[in-house]
Coordinates of C-alpha atoms in Angstrom, one line a residue:
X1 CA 119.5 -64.5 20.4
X2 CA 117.8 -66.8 22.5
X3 CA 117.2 -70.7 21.2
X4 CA 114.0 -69.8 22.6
X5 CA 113.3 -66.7 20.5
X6 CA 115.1 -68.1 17.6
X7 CA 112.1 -71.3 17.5
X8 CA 109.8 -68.9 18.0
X9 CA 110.5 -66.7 15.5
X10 CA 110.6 -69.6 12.9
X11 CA 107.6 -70.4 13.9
X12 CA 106.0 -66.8 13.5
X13 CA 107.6 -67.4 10.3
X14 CA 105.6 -70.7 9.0
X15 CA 102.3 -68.9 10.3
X16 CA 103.0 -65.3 9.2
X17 CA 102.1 -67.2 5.5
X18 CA 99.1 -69.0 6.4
X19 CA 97.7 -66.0 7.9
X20 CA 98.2 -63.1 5.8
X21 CA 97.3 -65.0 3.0
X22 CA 93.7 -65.3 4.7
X23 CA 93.1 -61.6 4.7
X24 CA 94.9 -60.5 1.4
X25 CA 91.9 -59.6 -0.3
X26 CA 91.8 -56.7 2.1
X27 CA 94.5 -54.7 0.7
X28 CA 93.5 -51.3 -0.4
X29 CA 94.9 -48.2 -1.9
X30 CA 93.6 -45.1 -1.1
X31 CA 94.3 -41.0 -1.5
X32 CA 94.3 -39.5 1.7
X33 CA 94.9 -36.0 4.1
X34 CA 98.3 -37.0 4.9
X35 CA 99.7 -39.0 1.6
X36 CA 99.8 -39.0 -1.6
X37 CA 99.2 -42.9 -1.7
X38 CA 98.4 -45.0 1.5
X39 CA 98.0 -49.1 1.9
X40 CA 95.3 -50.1 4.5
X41 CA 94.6 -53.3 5.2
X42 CA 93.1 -55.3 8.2
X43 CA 95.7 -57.5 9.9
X44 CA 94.9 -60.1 12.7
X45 CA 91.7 -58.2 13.3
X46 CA 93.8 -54.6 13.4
X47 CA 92.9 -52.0 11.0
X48 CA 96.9 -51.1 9.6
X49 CA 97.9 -48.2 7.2
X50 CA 101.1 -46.7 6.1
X51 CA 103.0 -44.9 3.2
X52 CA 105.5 -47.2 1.4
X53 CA 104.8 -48.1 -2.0
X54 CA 104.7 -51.3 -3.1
X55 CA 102.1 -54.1 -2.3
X56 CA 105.0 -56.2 -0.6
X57 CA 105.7 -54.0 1.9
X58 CA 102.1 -54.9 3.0
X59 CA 104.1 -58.0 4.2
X60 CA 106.7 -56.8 5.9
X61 CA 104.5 -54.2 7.8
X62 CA 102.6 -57.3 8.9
X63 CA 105.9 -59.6 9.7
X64 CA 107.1 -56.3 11.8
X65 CA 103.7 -56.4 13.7
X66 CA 103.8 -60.1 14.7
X67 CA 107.8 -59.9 15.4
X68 CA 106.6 -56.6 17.9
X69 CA 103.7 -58.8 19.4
X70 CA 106.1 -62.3 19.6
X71 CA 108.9 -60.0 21.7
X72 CA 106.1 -58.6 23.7
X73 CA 105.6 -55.1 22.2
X74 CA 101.8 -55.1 23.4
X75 CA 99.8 -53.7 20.2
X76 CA 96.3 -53.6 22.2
X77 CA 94.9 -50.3 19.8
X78 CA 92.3 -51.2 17.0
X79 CA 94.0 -49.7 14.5
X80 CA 97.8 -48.2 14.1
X81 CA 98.5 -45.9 11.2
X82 CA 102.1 -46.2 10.8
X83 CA 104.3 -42.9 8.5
X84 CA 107.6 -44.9 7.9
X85 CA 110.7 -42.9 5.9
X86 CA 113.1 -44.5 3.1
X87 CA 116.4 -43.1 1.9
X88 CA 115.8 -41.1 -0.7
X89 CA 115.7 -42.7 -4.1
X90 CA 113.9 -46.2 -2.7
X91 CA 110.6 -45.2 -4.1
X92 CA 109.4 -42.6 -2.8
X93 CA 106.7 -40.3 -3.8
X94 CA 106.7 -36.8 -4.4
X95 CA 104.2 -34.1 -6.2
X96 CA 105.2 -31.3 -8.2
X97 CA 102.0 -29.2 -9.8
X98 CA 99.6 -32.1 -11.2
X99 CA 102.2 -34.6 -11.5
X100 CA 102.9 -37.6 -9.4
X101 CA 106.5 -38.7 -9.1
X102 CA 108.1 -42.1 -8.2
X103 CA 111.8 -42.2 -7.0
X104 CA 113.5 -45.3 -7.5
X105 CA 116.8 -44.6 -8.5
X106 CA 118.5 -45.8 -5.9
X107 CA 120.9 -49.2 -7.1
X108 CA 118.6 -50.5 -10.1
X109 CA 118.4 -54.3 -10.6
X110 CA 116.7 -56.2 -13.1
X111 CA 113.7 -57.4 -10.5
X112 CA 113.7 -54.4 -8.6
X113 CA 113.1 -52.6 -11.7
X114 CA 110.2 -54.4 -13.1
X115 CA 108.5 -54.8 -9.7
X116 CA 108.6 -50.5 -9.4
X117 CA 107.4 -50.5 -12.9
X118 CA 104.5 -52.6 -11.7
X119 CA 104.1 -50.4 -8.8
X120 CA 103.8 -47.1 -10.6
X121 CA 100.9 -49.3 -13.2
X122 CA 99.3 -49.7 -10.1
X123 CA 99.0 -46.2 -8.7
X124 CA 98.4 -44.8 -11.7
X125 CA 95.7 -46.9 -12.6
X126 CA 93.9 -46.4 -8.7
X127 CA 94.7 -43.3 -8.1
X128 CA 95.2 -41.1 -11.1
X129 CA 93.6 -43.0 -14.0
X130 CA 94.0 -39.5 -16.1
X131 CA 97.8 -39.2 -15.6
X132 CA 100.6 -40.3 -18.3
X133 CA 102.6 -43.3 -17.1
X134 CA 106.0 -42.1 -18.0
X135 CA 109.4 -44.2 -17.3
X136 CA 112.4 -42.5 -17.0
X137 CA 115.2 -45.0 -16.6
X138 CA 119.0 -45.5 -17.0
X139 CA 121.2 -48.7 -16.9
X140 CA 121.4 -51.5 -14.6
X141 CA 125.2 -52.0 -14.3
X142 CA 127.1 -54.6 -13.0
X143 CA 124.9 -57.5 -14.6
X144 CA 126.3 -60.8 -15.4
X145 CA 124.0 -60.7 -18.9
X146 CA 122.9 -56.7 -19.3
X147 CA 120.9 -57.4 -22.6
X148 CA 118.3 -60.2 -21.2
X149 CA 118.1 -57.8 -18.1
X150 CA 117.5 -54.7 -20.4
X151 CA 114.8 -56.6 -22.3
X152 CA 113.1 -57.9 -19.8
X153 CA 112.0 -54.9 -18.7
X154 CA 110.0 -54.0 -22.4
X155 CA 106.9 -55.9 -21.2
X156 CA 106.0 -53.6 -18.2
X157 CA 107.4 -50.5 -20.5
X158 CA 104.5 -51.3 -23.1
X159 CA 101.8 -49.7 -20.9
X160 CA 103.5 -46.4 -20.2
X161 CA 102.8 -43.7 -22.2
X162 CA 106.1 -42.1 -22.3
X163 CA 109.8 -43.7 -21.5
X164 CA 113.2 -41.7 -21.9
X165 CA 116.3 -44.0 -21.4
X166 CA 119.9 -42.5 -20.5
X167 CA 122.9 -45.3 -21.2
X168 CA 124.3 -47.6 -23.6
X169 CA 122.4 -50.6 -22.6
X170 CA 118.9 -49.3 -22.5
X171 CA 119.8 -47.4 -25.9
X172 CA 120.9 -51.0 -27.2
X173 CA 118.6 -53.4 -25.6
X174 CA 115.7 -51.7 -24.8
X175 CA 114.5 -48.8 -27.1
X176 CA 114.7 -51.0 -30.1
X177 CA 113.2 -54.2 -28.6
X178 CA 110.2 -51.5 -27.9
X179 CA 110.5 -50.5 -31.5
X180 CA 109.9 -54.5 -32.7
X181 CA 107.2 -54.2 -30.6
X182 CA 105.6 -51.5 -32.2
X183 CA 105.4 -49.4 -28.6
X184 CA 102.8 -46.7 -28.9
X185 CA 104.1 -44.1 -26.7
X186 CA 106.7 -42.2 -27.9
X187 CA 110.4 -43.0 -26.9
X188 CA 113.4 -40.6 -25.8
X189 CA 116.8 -41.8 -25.4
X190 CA 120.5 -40.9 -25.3
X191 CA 123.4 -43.0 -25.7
X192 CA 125.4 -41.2 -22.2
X193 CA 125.0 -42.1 -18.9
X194 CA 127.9 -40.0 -18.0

């Protein structure tokens, strides 16, 4: 890279902020034809919509957008409705009969964890406020402190209606920190992960 492109791009950087943070209010949800779940938002005066879940990846659509513009991609249409693929298990959403599935299974960490947990709340509540929230997770391996990790998840897991846990962690540092809690929903869990 350039020096050039490389001030540049910090620069996009310091603004990209500053700018999205003026039109964040005009995130929206919505059902549509083509997906189950769709983010539209308005964007430097662009109407923008795509198909990940997850409220940050608002961001990054936008950050891709002024990185396209700054190289001299020219993005002269009013709108740009944009179907982007993940792997498979970095949530992605699926239907099967009347029930709405979220695949995140793909290398669990603590904040990753929570922040689909949030996402799926989310959903739920805007787009199928009749559905369970159900939470089927296993353990986060490879964690310096597994138990404060394992907890920390029992705050989003208090608004679901349903969780099953597979693995030796969640069976001994989640299900019974729900328990203390008095969780309402009704809890599933096996001591194998194997």
């Amino acid at each position: 890279f350039s020096d050039d492109f490389s001030q540049k791009h910090q620069e996009l950087l310091r603004n990209f902020g500053e700018i999205f943070s003026e039109q964040k209010n005009t995130f929206e949800l919505r059902k549509d034809e083509q997906d189950i779940a769709r983010w539209h938002f308005l964007y430097q005066w662009k109407h923008i919509s795509h198909n990940l879940l997850g409220e940050e990846n608002n961001h990054y659509v936008a950050l891709a957008l002024d990185i396209a513009k700054d190289i001299g991609l020219e993005l002269s249409e009013k709108q740009y409705h944009f179907h982007l693929k993940l792997q498979p298990g970095r949530l992605s959403l699926f239907s099967y009969k009347e029930h709405i599935l979220i695949d995140s299974s793909y290398n669990a960490a603590p904040e990753s964890m929570r922040q689909v947990l949030s996402n799926t709340k989310l959903i739920q509540e805007k787009l199928f406020p009749t559905y369970w929230r159900i939470a089927v997770l296993g353990d986060m391996r490879e964690l310096e402190h597994p138990q404060e990790a394992h907890e920390h998840l029992v705050s989003e897991l208090l608004e679901f209606s349903r969780v099953f846990t597979i693995g030796p962690n969640m069976y001994e540092y989640t299900v019974p920190k729900l328990k203390d809690l008095e969780f309402s929903g009704i809890i599933t869990s096996s001591l194998s992960s194997r």
